[in-house]
mmCIF file with all atom_site columns, C-alpha atoms in Angstrom:
data_model
loop_
_atom_site.group_PDB
_atom_site.id
_atom_site.type_symbol
_atom_site.label_atom_id
_atom_site.label_alt_id
_atom_site.label_comp_id
_atom_site.label_asym_id
_atom_site.label_entity_id
_atom_site.label_seq_id
_atom_site.pdbx_PDB_ins_code
_atom_site.Cartn_x
_atom_site.Cartn_y
_atom_site.Cartn_z
_atom_site.occupancy
_atom_site.B_iso_or_equiv
_atom_site.pdbx_formal_charge
_atom_site.auth_seq_id
_atom_site.auth_comp_id
_atom_site.auth_asym_id
_atom_site.auth_atom_id
_atom_site.pdbx_PDB_model_num
ATOM 1   C CA . MET A 1 1   ? 4.718   -10.958 -9.639  1.00 0.00 ? 1   MET A CA 1
ATOM 2   C CA . GLY A 1 2   ? 1.572   -12.747 -8.653  1.00 0.00 ? 2   GLY A CA 1
ATOM 3   C CA . THR A 1 3   ? -0.938  -10.588 -10.353 1.00 0.00 ? 3   THR A CA 1
ATOM 4   C CA . TYR A 1 4   ? 1.210   -11.497 -13.878 1.00 0.00 ? 4   TYR A CA 1
ATOM 5   C CA . LEU A 1 5   ? 1.989   -15.045 -13.462 1.00 0.00 ? 5   LEU A CA 1
ATOM 6   C CA . ARG A 1 6   ? -1.635  -15.596 -13.163 1.00 0.00 ? 6   ARG A CA 1
ATOM 7   C CA . ALA A 1 7   ? -2.506  -13.911 -16.708 1.00 0.00 ? 7   ALA A CA 1
ATOM 8   C CA . VAL A 1 8   ? -0.016  -15.787 -18.237 1.00 0.00 ? 8   VAL A CA 1
ATOM 9   C CA . GLN A 1 9   ? -0.601  -19.137 -16.725 1.00 0.00 ? 9   GLN A CA 1
ATOM 10  C CA . GLY A 1 10  ? 2.220   -19.186 -14.654 1.00 0.00 ? 10  GLY A CA 1
ATOM 11  C CA . ASP A 1 11  ? 5.002   -18.809 -17.325 1.00 0.00 ? 11  ASP A CA 1
ATOM 12  C CA . ARG A 1 12  ? 7.825   -16.676 -15.928 1.00 0.00 ? 12  ARG A CA 1
ATOM 13  C CA . GLU A 1 13  ? 9.137   -15.621 -19.084 1.00 0.00 ? 13  GLU A CA 1
ATOM 14  C CA . LYS A 1 14  ? 5.798   -14.101 -20.266 1.00 0.00 ? 14  LYS A CA 1
ATOM 15  C CA . ALA A 1 15  ? 5.131   -12.456 -16.730 1.00 0.00 ? 15  ALA A CA 1
ATOM 16  C CA . LEU A 1 16  ? 8.586   -10.533 -16.857 1.00 0.00 ? 16  LEU A CA 1
ATOM 17  C CA . HIS A 1 17  ? 7.425   -9.590  -20.278 1.00 0.00 ? 17  HIS A CA 1
ATOM 18  C CA . LEU A 1 18  ? 4.190   -8.319  -18.887 1.00 0.00 ? 18  LEU A CA 1
ATOM 19  C CA . TYR A 1 19  ? 5.678   -6.806  -16.141 1.00 0.00 ? 19  TYR A CA 1
ATOM 20  C CA . THR A 1 20  ? 8.023   -4.618  -18.765 1.00 0.00 ? 20  THR A CA 1
ATOM 21  C CA . TRP A 1 21  ? 5.543   -3.898  -21.062 1.00 0.00 ? 21  TRP A CA 1
ATOM 22  C CA . ASN A 1 22  ? 2.950   -2.759  -17.882 1.00 0.00 ? 22  ASN A CA 1
ATOM 23  C CA . THR A 1 23  ? 5.840   -0.436  -16.923 1.00 0.00 ? 23  THR A CA 1
ATOM 24  C CA . ALA A 1 24  ? 6.220   0.683   -20.722 1.00 0.00 ? 24  ALA A CA 1
ATOM 25  C CA . ILE A 1 25  ? 2.552   1.588   -21.308 1.00 0.00 ? 25  ILE A CA 1
ATOM 26  C CA . SER A 1 26  ? 2.453   2.930   -17.615 1.00 0.00 ? 26  SER A CA 1
ATOM 27  C CA . ALA A 1 27  ? 5.012   5.413   -18.777 1.00 0.00 ? 27  ALA A CA 1
ATOM 28  C CA . ALA A 1 28  ? 3.594   6.256   -21.762 1.00 0.00 ? 28  ALA A CA 1
ATOM 29  C CA . PHE A 1 29  ? 0.385   7.396   -20.340 1.00 0.00 ? 29  PHE A CA 1
ATOM 30  C CA . TYR A 1 30  ? 2.106   10.011  -18.221 1.00 0.00 ? 30  TYR A CA 1
ATOM 31  C CA . GLY A 1 31  ? 2.159   12.745  -20.799 1.00 0.00 ? 31  GLY A CA 1
ATOM 32  C CA . PRO A 1 32  ? -1.403  12.455  -21.872 1.00 0.00 ? 32  PRO A CA 1
ATOM 33  C CA . LEU A 1 33  ? -2.756  12.618  -18.414 1.00 0.00 ? 33  LEU A CA 1
ATOM 34  C CA . GLN A 1 34  ? -0.384  15.348  -17.734 1.00 0.00 ? 34  GLN A CA 1
ATOM 35  C CA . GLY A 1 35  ? -1.571  17.368  -20.851 1.00 0.00 ? 35  GLY A CA 1
ATOM 36  C CA . LEU A 1 36  ? -5.290  16.852  -19.540 1.00 0.00 ? 36  LEU A CA 1
ATOM 37  C CA . GLU A 1 37  ? -4.916  17.693  -16.039 1.00 0.00 ? 37  GLU A CA 1
ATOM 38  C CA . VAL A 1 38  ? -2.809  21.078  -17.064 1.00 0.00 ? 38  VAL A CA 1
ATOM 39  C CA . ALA A 1 39  ? -5.600  21.674  -19.745 1.00 0.00 ? 39  ALA A CA 1
ATOM 40  C CA . LEU A 1 40  ? -8.149  20.794  -17.116 1.00 0.00 ? 40  LEU A CA 1
ATOM 41  C CA . ARG A 1 41  ? -7.018  22.762  -13.982 1.00 0.00 ? 41  ARG A CA 1
ATOM 42  C CA . ASN A 1 42  ? -6.182  26.061  -15.984 1.00 0.00 ? 42  ASN A CA 1
ATOM 43  C CA . ALA A 1 43  ? -9.845  25.919  -17.521 1.00 0.00 ? 43  ALA A CA 1
ATOM 44  C CA . MET A 1 44  ? -11.548 25.272  -14.224 1.00 0.00 ? 44  MET A CA 1
ATOM 45  C CA . HIS A 1 45  ? -9.506  27.857  -12.403 1.00 0.00 ? 45  HIS A CA 1
ATOM 46  C CA . ARG A 1 46  ? -10.273 30.692  -15.271 1.00 0.00 ? 46  ARG A CA 1
ATOM 47  C CA . GLN A 1 47  ? -13.883 30.140  -15.203 1.00 0.00 ? 47  GLN A CA 1
ATOM 48  C CA . LEU A 1 48  ? -14.238 29.991  -11.242 1.00 0.00 ? 48  LEU A CA 1
ATOM 49  C CA . ALA A 1 49  ? -11.910 33.057  -10.968 1.00 0.00 ? 49  ALA A CA 1
ATOM 50  C CA . GLY A 1 50  ? -14.130 35.039  -13.503 1.00 0.00 ? 50  GLY A CA 1
ATOM 51  C CA . ARG A 1 51  ? -17.138 34.048  -11.063 1.00 0.00 ? 51  ARG A CA 1
ATOM 52  C CA . TYR A 1 52  ? -15.777 34.178  -7.673  1.00 0.00 ? 52  TYR A CA 1
ATOM 53  C CA . GLY A 1 53  ? -12.376 36.172  -7.790  1.00 0.00 ? 53  GLY A CA 1
ATOM 54  C CA . ALA A 1 54  ? -8.664  35.162  -8.442  1.00 0.00 ? 54  ALA A CA 1
ATOM 55  C CA . ALA A 1 55  ? -8.695  33.378  -5.053  1.00 0.00 ? 55  ALA A CA 1
ATOM 56  C CA . TRP A 1 56  ? -12.001 31.909  -5.744  1.00 0.00 ? 56  TRP A CA 1
ATOM 57  C CA . TYR A 1 57  ? -10.903 28.974  -2.894  1.00 0.00 ? 57  TYR A CA 1
ATOM 58  C CA . ASN A 1 58  ? -11.236 31.641  -0.254  1.00 0.00 ? 58  ASN A CA 1
ATOM 59  C CA . ASN A 1 59  ? -14.457 32.903  -1.191  1.00 0.00 ? 59  ASN A CA 1
ATOM 60  C CA . PRO A 1 60  ? -17.359 31.296  0.895   1.00 0.00 ? 60  PRO A CA 1
ATOM 61  C CA . ALA A 1 61  ? -20.032 31.850  -1.878  1.00 0.00 ? 61  ALA A CA 1
ATOM 62  C CA . ALA A 1 62  ? -18.160 29.130  -3.813  1.00 0.00 ? 62  ALA A CA 1
ATOM 63  C CA . GLY A 1 63  ? -19.484 26.701  -1.102  1.00 0.00 ? 63  GLY A CA 1
ATOM 64  C CA . LEU A 1 64  ? -16.579 24.234  -1.067  1.00 0.00 ? 64  LEU A CA 1
ATOM 65  C CA . ASP A 1 65  ? -16.929 21.211  1.069   1.00 0.00 ? 65  ASP A CA 1
ATOM 66  C CA . SER A 1 66  ? -15.032 20.504  3.899   1.00 0.00 ? 66  SER A CA 1
ATOM 67  C CA . GLY A 1 67  ? -12.848 18.013  2.212   1.00 0.00 ? 67  GLY A CA 1
ATOM 68  C CA . CYS A 1 68  ? -11.920 20.659  -0.560  1.00 0.00 ? 68  CYS A CA 1
ATOM 69  C CA . LEU A 1 69  ? -10.958 23.139  2.185   1.00 0.00 ? 69  LEU A CA 1
ATOM 70  C CA . VAL A 1 70  ? -8.477  21.019  3.902   1.00 0.00 ? 70  VAL A CA 1
ATOM 71  C CA . ARG A 1 71  ? -6.917  20.158  0.144   1.00 0.00 ? 71  ARG A CA 1
ATOM 72  C CA . ILE A 1 72  ? -6.782  23.885  -0.456  1.00 0.00 ? 72  ILE A CA 1
ATOM 73  C CA . ALA A 1 73  ? -5.321  24.225  3.163   1.00 0.00 ? 73  ALA A CA 1
ATOM 74  C CA . ASP A 1 74  ? -2.522  21.679  2.464   1.00 0.00 ? 74  ASP A CA 1
ATOM 75  C CA . ALA A 1 75  ? -1.905  23.130  -0.869  1.00 0.00 ? 75  ALA A CA 1
ATOM 76  C CA . LYS A 1 76  ? -0.925  26.389  0.698   1.00 0.00 ? 76  LYS A CA 1
ATOM 77  C CA . THR A 1 77  ? 1.057   24.834  3.359   1.00 0.00 ? 77  THR A CA 1
ATOM 78  C CA . ASP A 1 78  ? 2.886   23.539  0.209   1.00 0.00 ? 78  ASP A CA 1
ATOM 79  C CA . VAL A 1 79  ? 3.613   26.739  -1.379  1.00 0.00 ? 79  VAL A CA 1
ATOM 80  C CA . ALA A 1 80  ? 4.597   28.283  2.277   1.00 0.00 ? 80  ALA A CA 1
ATOM 81  C CA . ARG A 1 81  ? 7.304   25.677  2.158   1.00 0.00 ? 81  ARG A CA 1
ATOM 82  C CA . THR A 1 82  ? 8.935   26.878  -0.880  1.00 0.00 ? 82  THR A CA 1
ATOM 83  C CA . GLY A 1 83  ? 9.324   30.227  0.422   1.00 0.00 ? 83  GLY A CA 1
ATOM 84  C CA . HIS A 1 84  ? 6.387   31.851  -1.698  1.00 0.00 ? 84  HIS A CA 1
ATOM 85  C CA . THR A 1 85  ? 3.633   33.766  -0.950  1.00 0.00 ? 85  THR A CA 1
ATOM 86  C CA . GLU A 1 86  ? 0.055   32.228  -1.600  1.00 0.00 ? 86  GLU A CA 1
ATOM 87  C CA . GLU A 1 87  ? -0.694  33.393  -5.010  1.00 0.00 ? 87  GLU A CA 1
ATOM 88  C CA . PRO A 1 88  ? -3.342  31.857  -6.580  1.00 0.00 ? 88  PRO A CA 1
ATOM 89  C CA . PRO A 1 89  ? -1.215  30.664  -9.956  1.00 0.00 ? 89  PRO A CA 1
ATOM 90  C CA . ARG A 1 90  ? 0.983   28.701  -6.923  1.00 0.00 ? 90  ARG A CA 1
ATOM 91  C CA . VAL A 1 91  ? -1.729  27.581  -4.903  1.00 0.00 ? 91  VAL A CA 1
ATOM 92  C CA . VAL A 1 92  ? -3.920  26.133  -8.150  1.00 0.00 ? 92  VAL A CA 1
ATOM 93  C CA . ALA A 1 93  ? -0.922  24.307  -9.207  1.00 0.00 ? 93  ALA A CA 1
ATOM 94  C CA . ALA A 1 94  ? -0.448  22.669  -5.814  1.00 0.00 ? 94  ALA A CA 1
ATOM 95  C CA . LEU A 1 95  ? -3.781  21.124  -5.948  1.00 0.00 ? 95  LEU A CA 1
ATOM 96  C CA . SER A 1 96  ? -4.134  17.617  -7.178  1.00 0.00 ? 96  SER A CA 1
ATOM 97  C CA . PHE A 1 97  ? -5.652  16.127  -10.109 1.00 0.00 ? 97  PHE A CA 1
ATOM 98  C CA . GLY A 1 98  ? -8.267  14.638  -7.690  1.00 0.00 ? 98  GLY A CA 1
ATOM 99  C CA . PHE A 1 99  ? -9.103  17.984  -6.137  1.00 0.00 ? 99  PHE A CA 1
ATOM 100 C CA . TRP A 1 100 ? -10.274 19.420  -9.808  1.00 0.00 ? 100 TRP A CA 1
ATOM 101 C CA . ILE A 1 101 ? -12.487 16.183  -10.309 1.00 0.00 ? 101 ILE A CA 1
ATOM 102 C CA . SER A 1 102 ? -14.114 16.085  -6.953  1.00 0.00 ? 102 SER A CA 1
ATOM 103 C CA . LEU A 1 103 ? -15.347 20.189  -8.072  1.00 0.00 ? 103 LEU A CA 1
ATOM 104 C CA . LEU A 1 104 ? -17.543 18.079  -10.770 1.00 0.00 ? 104 LEU A CA 1
ATOM 105 C CA . GLY A 1 105 ? -18.929 15.873  -8.021  1.00 0.00 ? 105 GLY A CA 1
ATOM 106 C CA . SER A 1 106 ? -21.940 16.624  -6.007  1.00 0.00 ? 106 SER A CA 1
ATOM 107 C CA . GLY A 1 107 ? -20.148 17.974  -3.030  1.00 0.00 ? 107 GLY A CA 1
ATOM 108 C CA . GLY A 1 108 ? -19.912 16.929  0.335   1.00 0.00 ? 108 GLY A CA 1
ATOM 109 C CA . ARG A 1 109 ? -20.651 18.352  4.096   1.00 0.00 ? 109 ARG A CA 1
ATOM 110 C CA . ILE A 1 110 ? -19.729 22.021  4.482   1.00 0.00 ? 110 ILE A CA 1
ATOM 111 C CA . ASN A 1 111 ? -19.417 21.930  7.946   1.00 0.00 ? 111 ASN A CA 1
ATOM 112 C CA . SER A 1 112 ? -19.795 19.815  11.159  1.00 0.00 ? 112 SER A CA 1
ATOM 113 C CA . VAL A 1 113 ? -23.739 20.288  11.379  1.00 0.00 ? 113 VAL A CA 1
ATOM 114 C CA . GLY A 1 114 ? -24.360 18.459  8.266   1.00 0.00 ? 114 GLY A CA 1
ATOM 115 C CA . ARG A 1 115 ? -24.976 21.166  5.642   1.00 0.00 ? 115 ARG A CA 1
ATOM 116 C CA . LYS A 1 116 ? -24.292 19.631  2.098   1.00 0.00 ? 116 LYS A CA 1
ATOM 117 C CA . ALA A 1 117 ? -22.532 21.595  -0.385  1.00 0.00 ? 117 ALA A CA 1
ATOM 118 C CA . ASN A 1 118 ? -24.700 21.885  -3.614  1.00 0.00 ? 118 ASN A CA 1
ATOM 119 C CA . TYR A 1 119 ? -21.903 22.173  -6.444  1.00 0.00 ? 119 TYR A CA 1
ATOM 120 C CA . GLU A 1 120 ? -24.585 22.137  -9.331  1.00 0.00 ? 120 GLU A CA 1
ATOM 121 C CA . MET A 1 121 ? -25.547 25.454  -8.251  1.00 0.00 ? 121 MET A CA 1
ATOM 122 C CA . THR A 1 122 ? -22.542 27.001  -6.818  1.00 0.00 ? 122 THR A CA 1
ATOM 123 C CA . LEU A 1 123 ? -19.996 25.544  -9.350  1.00 0.00 ? 123 LEU A CA 1
ATOM 124 C CA . TRP A 1 124 ? -21.304 24.053  -12.376 1.00 0.00 ? 124 TRP A CA 1
ATOM 125 C CA . ARG A 1 125 ? -23.806 26.347  -13.427 1.00 0.00 ? 125 ARG A CA 1
ATOM 126 C CA . PRO A 1 126 ? -22.492 29.339  -12.713 1.00 0.00 ? 126 PRO A CA 1
ATOM 127 C CA . ALA A 1 127 ? -19.013 28.665  -13.663 1.00 0.00 ? 127 ALA A CA 1
ATOM 128 C CA . LEU A 1 128 ? -17.385 25.005  -14.564 1.00 0.00 ? 128 LEU A CA 1
ATOM 129 C CA . ARG A 1 129 ? -19.700 24.254  -17.379 1.00 0.00 ? 129 ARG A CA 1
ATOM 130 C CA . GLY A 1 130 ? -17.732 26.773  -19.287 1.00 0.00 ? 130 GLY A CA 1
ATOM 131 C CA . ALA A 1 131 ? -14.335 25.296  -18.954 1.00 0.00 ? 131 ALA A CA 1
ATOM 132 C CA . PHE A 1 132 ? -15.833 22.540  -21.770 1.00 0.00 ? 132 PHE A CA 1
ATOM 133 C CA . PRO A 1 133 ? -16.726 24.932  -24.614 1.00 0.00 ? 133 PRO A CA 1
ATOM 134 C CA . ASN A 1 134 ? -16.462 22.290  -27.041 1.00 0.00 ? 134 ASN A CA 1
ATOM 135 C CA . CYS A 1 135 ? -19.332 20.021  -25.325 1.00 0.00 ? 135 CYS A CA 1
ATOM 136 C CA . THR A 1 136 ? -22.003 22.321  -24.750 1.00 0.00 ? 136 THR A CA 1
ATOM 137 C CA . SER A 1 137 ? -24.677 19.529  -23.789 1.00 0.00 ? 137 SER A CA 1
ATOM 138 C CA . LEU A 1 138 ? -22.226 18.452  -21.304 1.00 0.00 ? 138 LEU A CA 1
ATOM 139 C CA . THR A 1 139 ? -23.872 17.586  -17.888 1.00 0.00 ? 139 THR A CA 1
ATOM 140 C CA . ARG A 1 140 ? -21.863 17.853  -14.514 1.00 0.00 ? 140 ARG A CA 1
ATOM 141 C CA . LYS A 1 141 ? -22.177 13.934  -14.278 1.00 0.00 ? 141 LYS A CA 1
ATOM 142 C CA . GLN A 1 142 ? -20.901 13.286  -17.617 1.00 0.00 ? 142 GLN A CA 1
ATOM 143 C CA . ALA A 1 143 ? -17.936 15.397  -17.289 1.00 0.00 ? 143 ALA A CA 1
ATOM 144 C CA . HIS A 1 144 ? -17.239 13.844  -13.789 1.00 0.00 ? 144 HIS A CA 1
ATOM 145 C CA . LYS A 1 145 ? -17.617 10.070  -14.752 1.00 0.00 ? 145 LYS A CA 1
ATOM 146 C CA . PRO A 1 146 ? -14.753 9.576   -17.391 1.00 0.00 ? 146 PRO A CA 1
ATOM 147 C CA . LEU A 1 147 ? -12.619 11.978  -15.408 1.00 0.00 ? 147 LEU A CA 1
ATOM 148 C CA . ASP A 1 148 ? -13.325 9.948   -12.098 1.00 0.00 ? 148 ASP A CA 1
ATOM 149 C CA . CYS A 1 149 ? -12.048 6.878   -14.195 1.00 0.00 ? 149 CYS A CA 1
ATOM 150 C CA . LEU A 1 150 ? -8.696  8.738   -15.416 1.00 0.00 ? 150 LEU A CA 1
ATOM 151 C CA . ARG A 1 151 ? -8.183  9.640   -11.737 1.00 0.00 ? 151 ARG A CA 1
ATOM 152 C CA . LYS A 1 152 ? -8.266  5.875   -10.798 1.00 0.00 ? 152 LYS A CA 1
ATOM 153 C CA . LEU A 1 153 ? -5.787  4.850   -13.774 1.00 0.00 ? 153 LEU A CA 1
ATOM 154 C CA . ARG A 1 154 ? -3.637  8.059   -12.761 1.00 0.00 ? 154 ARG A CA 1
ATOM 155 C CA . ASN A 1 155 ? -3.173  6.800   -8.933  1.00 0.00 ? 155 ASN A CA 1
ATOM 156 C CA . ARG A 1 156 ? -2.658  3.129   -10.036 1.00 0.00 ? 156 ARG A CA 1
ATOM 157 C CA . ILE A 1 157 ? 0.176   4.439   -12.215 1.00 0.00 ? 157 ILE A CA 1
ATOM 158 C CA . ALA A 1 158 ? 1.612   6.522   -9.428  1.00 0.00 ? 158 ALA A CA 1
ATOM 159 C CA . HIS A 1 159 ? 1.645   3.772   -7.097  1.00 0.00 ? 159 HIS A CA 1
ATOM 160 C CA . HIS A 1 160 ? 3.101   1.064   -9.700  1.00 0.00 ? 160 HIS A CA 1
ATOM 161 C CA . GLU A 1 161 ? 0.416   -1.018  -9.813  1.00 0.00 ? 161 GLU A CA 1
ATOM 162 C CA . PRO A 1 162 ? -0.625  -3.405  -12.763 1.00 0.00 ? 162 PRO A CA 1
ATOM 163 C CA . ILE A 1 163 ? -2.899  -1.638  -15.435 1.00 0.00 ? 163 ILE A CA 1
ATOM 164 C CA . PHE A 1 164 ? -2.538  -4.029  -18.209 1.00 0.00 ? 164 PHE A CA 1
ATOM 165 C CA . ALA A 1 165 ? -6.138  -5.593  -17.386 1.00 0.00 ? 165 ALA A CA 1
ATOM 166 C CA . ARG A 1 166 ? -7.872  -2.205  -18.088 1.00 0.00 ? 166 ARG A CA 1
ATOM 167 C CA . ASP A 1 167 ? -9.454  -1.069  -21.000 1.00 0.00 ? 167 ASP A CA 1
ATOM 168 C CA . LEU A 1 168 ? -6.582  1.089   -21.974 1.00 0.00 ? 168 LEU A CA 1
ATOM 169 C CA . ALA A 1 169 ? -7.419  2.175   -25.280 1.00 0.00 ? 169 ALA A CA 1
ATOM 170 C CA . ASN A 1 170 ? -10.834 3.009   -24.135 1.00 0.00 ? 170 ASN A CA 1
ATOM 171 C CA . ASP A 1 171 ? -8.873  4.832   -21.241 1.00 0.00 ? 171 ASP A CA 1
ATOM 172 C CA . HIS A 1 172 ? -6.911  6.663   -23.930 1.00 0.00 ? 172 HIS A CA 1
ATOM 173 C CA . GLN A 1 173 ? -10.099 7.740   -26.036 1.00 0.00 ? 173 GLN A CA 1
ATOM 174 C CA . HIS A 1 174 ? -11.134 9.375   -22.656 1.00 0.00 ? 174 HIS A CA 1
ATOM 175 C CA . VAL A 1 175 ? -8.116  11.299  -22.349 1.00 0.00 ? 175 VAL A CA 1
ATOM 176 C CA . LEU A 1 176 ? -8.469  12.715  -25.843 1.00 0.00 ? 176 LEU A CA 1
ATOM 177 C CA . ASP A 1 177 ? -12.307 13.275  -25.749 1.00 0.00 ? 177 ASP A CA 1
ATOM 178 C CA . VAL A 1 178 ? -12.226 15.042  -22.536 1.00 0.00 ? 178 VAL A CA 1
ATOM 179 C CA . THR A 1 179 ? -9.282  17.005  -23.407 1.00 0.00 ? 179 THR A CA 1
ATOM 180 C CA . GLY A 1 180 ? -11.447 17.854  -26.795 1.00 0.00 ? 180 GLY A CA 1
ATOM 181 C CA . TRP A 1 181 ? -14.078 19.321  -25.069 1.00 0.00 ? 181 TRP A CA 1
ATOM 182 C CA . ILE A 1 182 ? -11.962 21.333  -23.308 1.00 0.00 ? 182 ILE A CA 1
ATOM 183 C CA . SER A 1 183 ? -9.193  22.385  -25.920 1.00 0.00 ? 183 SER A CA 1
ATOM 184 C CA . PRO A 1 184 ? -8.879  20.652  -29.387 1.00 0.00 ? 184 PRO A CA 1
ATOM 185 C CA . GLY A 1 185 ? -5.794  22.092  -29.874 1.00 0.00 ? 185 GLY A CA 1
ATOM 186 C CA . VAL A 1 186 ? -4.399  20.315  -26.592 1.00 0.00 ? 186 VAL A CA 1
ATOM 187 C CA . ARG A 1 187 ? -6.289  17.059  -27.940 1.00 0.00 ? 187 ARG A CA 1
ATOM 188 C CA . MET A 1 188 ? -4.567  17.400  -31.403 1.00 0.00 ? 188 MET A CA 1
ATOM 189 C CA . TRP A 1 189 ? -1.070  17.994  -29.369 1.00 0.00 ? 189 TRP A CA 1
ATOM 190 C CA . ILE A 1 190 ? -1.805  14.674  -26.911 1.00 0.00 ? 190 ILE A CA 1
ATOM 191 C CA . GLU A 1 191 ? -2.700  12.795  -30.099 1.00 0.00 ? 191 GLU A CA 1
ATOM 192 C CA . HIS A 1 192 ? 0.292   13.544  -32.232 1.00 0.00 ? 192 HIS A CA 1
ATOM 193 C CA . HIS A 1 193 ? 2.648   12.623  -29.437 1.00 0.00 ? 193 HIS A CA 1
ATOM 194 C CA . SER A 1 194 ? 1.283   9.971   -27.365 1.00 0.00 ? 194 SER A CA 1
ATOM 195 C CA . ARG A 1 195 ? 2.784   6.490   -27.659 1.00 0.00 ? 195 ARG A CA 1
ATOM 196 C CA . VAL A 1 196 ? -0.065  4.611   -26.162 1.00 0.00 ? 196 VAL A CA 1
ATOM 197 C CA . PRO A 1 197 ? -1.451  3.354   -29.274 1.00 0.00 ? 197 PRO A CA 1
ATOM 198 C CA . THR A 1 198 ? 1.757   2.261   -30.736 1.00 0.00 ? 198 THR A CA 1
ATOM 199 C CA . LEU A 1 199 ? 2.451   0.197   -27.205 1.00 0.00 ? 199 LEU A CA 1
ATOM 200 C CA . LEU A 1 200 ? -0.857  -1.177  -27.348 1.00 0.00 ? 200 LEU A CA 1
ATOM 201 C CA . ASP A 1 201 ? -0.333  -3.037  -30.657 1.00 0.00 ? 201 ASP A CA 1
ATOM 202 C CA . THR A 1 202 ? 2.878   -4.604  -29.225 1.00 0.00 ? 202 THR A CA 1
ATOM 203 C CA . LEU A 1 203 ? 1.001   -6.968  -26.810 1.00 0.00 ? 203 LEU A CA 1
ATOM 204 C CA . ASN A 1 204 ? -0.867  -9.953  -28.028 1.00 0.00 ? 204 ASN A CA 1
ATOM 205 C CA . TYR A 1 205 ? -3.693  -10.150 -26.048 1.00 0.00 ? 205 TYR A CA 1
ATOM 206 C CA . GLY A 1 206 ? -4.988  -13.177 -27.561 1.00 0.00 ? 206 GLY A CA 1
ATOM 207 C CA . THR A 1 207 ? -2.173  -15.475 -26.873 1.00 0.00 ? 207 THR A CA 1
ATOM 208 C CA . ASP A 1 208 ? 0.171   -13.936 -24.193 1.00 0.00 ? 208 ASP A CA 1
ATOM 209 C CA . VAL A 1 209 ? -2.557  -12.876 -21.689 1.00 0.00 ? 209 VAL A CA 1
ATOM 210 C CA . HIS A 1 210 ? -5.586  -14.003 -20.077 1.00 0.00 ? 210 HIS A CA 1
ATOM 211 C CA . PHE A 1 211 ? -7.906  -11.932 -17.850 1.00 0.00 ? 211 PHE A CA 1
#
C-alpha cells in the first residue's frame, strides 16, 4: 500500500479508496485495449499475409529478428499443447500484443553474426503501413510510439500495478486514435462501450491525490 499511502499523505482511508479506484480503472481499460489488440493483429496479419503468404512468420524474406522468431516458436508450442495444428489463425492468435508492436520497431539482430533486421524495408513499406489505412501519412515510428506506451500500460495492468499516476485520459485517447487509424468502426465501438471516461471523473485529483 506504500504507493497509495504516499499519494494521499498517509491517509489510510483515502489510500484504500485509491487502491479500489485503481483496480476499477484497470478493469475499465481491459475492453478498450482488447479491442485495439484484436484490430491491430488482424490488420497486421492481413497485410503480412498478402505480402509473404499466410504463414508469413515462416518466410525468411520477412527478415524477422531472432527475438521474434523465439516468440513465434513459443506460440507454435502453445498451439501444439492444445492439440491443434499450426494453422496461421491459431499461431497469430497466440502471439502477444508486445510481439505485434515489436514489428513496428526497427528490428533487432537476425543471427549470431550480428546481421541486423531492417523492418522499415521488409515489413513497414511493403506491408504494415497498409494496416493503418485511415492515417496515410503515418510513419513507422509514429505508429510505434503510442502503441509501445500502451503496451507498458497493459503490462502494468496485467501485473496489478498502480496506474493512477499516469495520464490515463491521454492513454485512453491513444487507444481511440490508434484504433481509428486501423478501423473507424472499431474505434466507435470502443468509444461507445468504454467506462474509462466515467471513472476518470470519479476521482478528485485536486484534493485526493498528490503525485
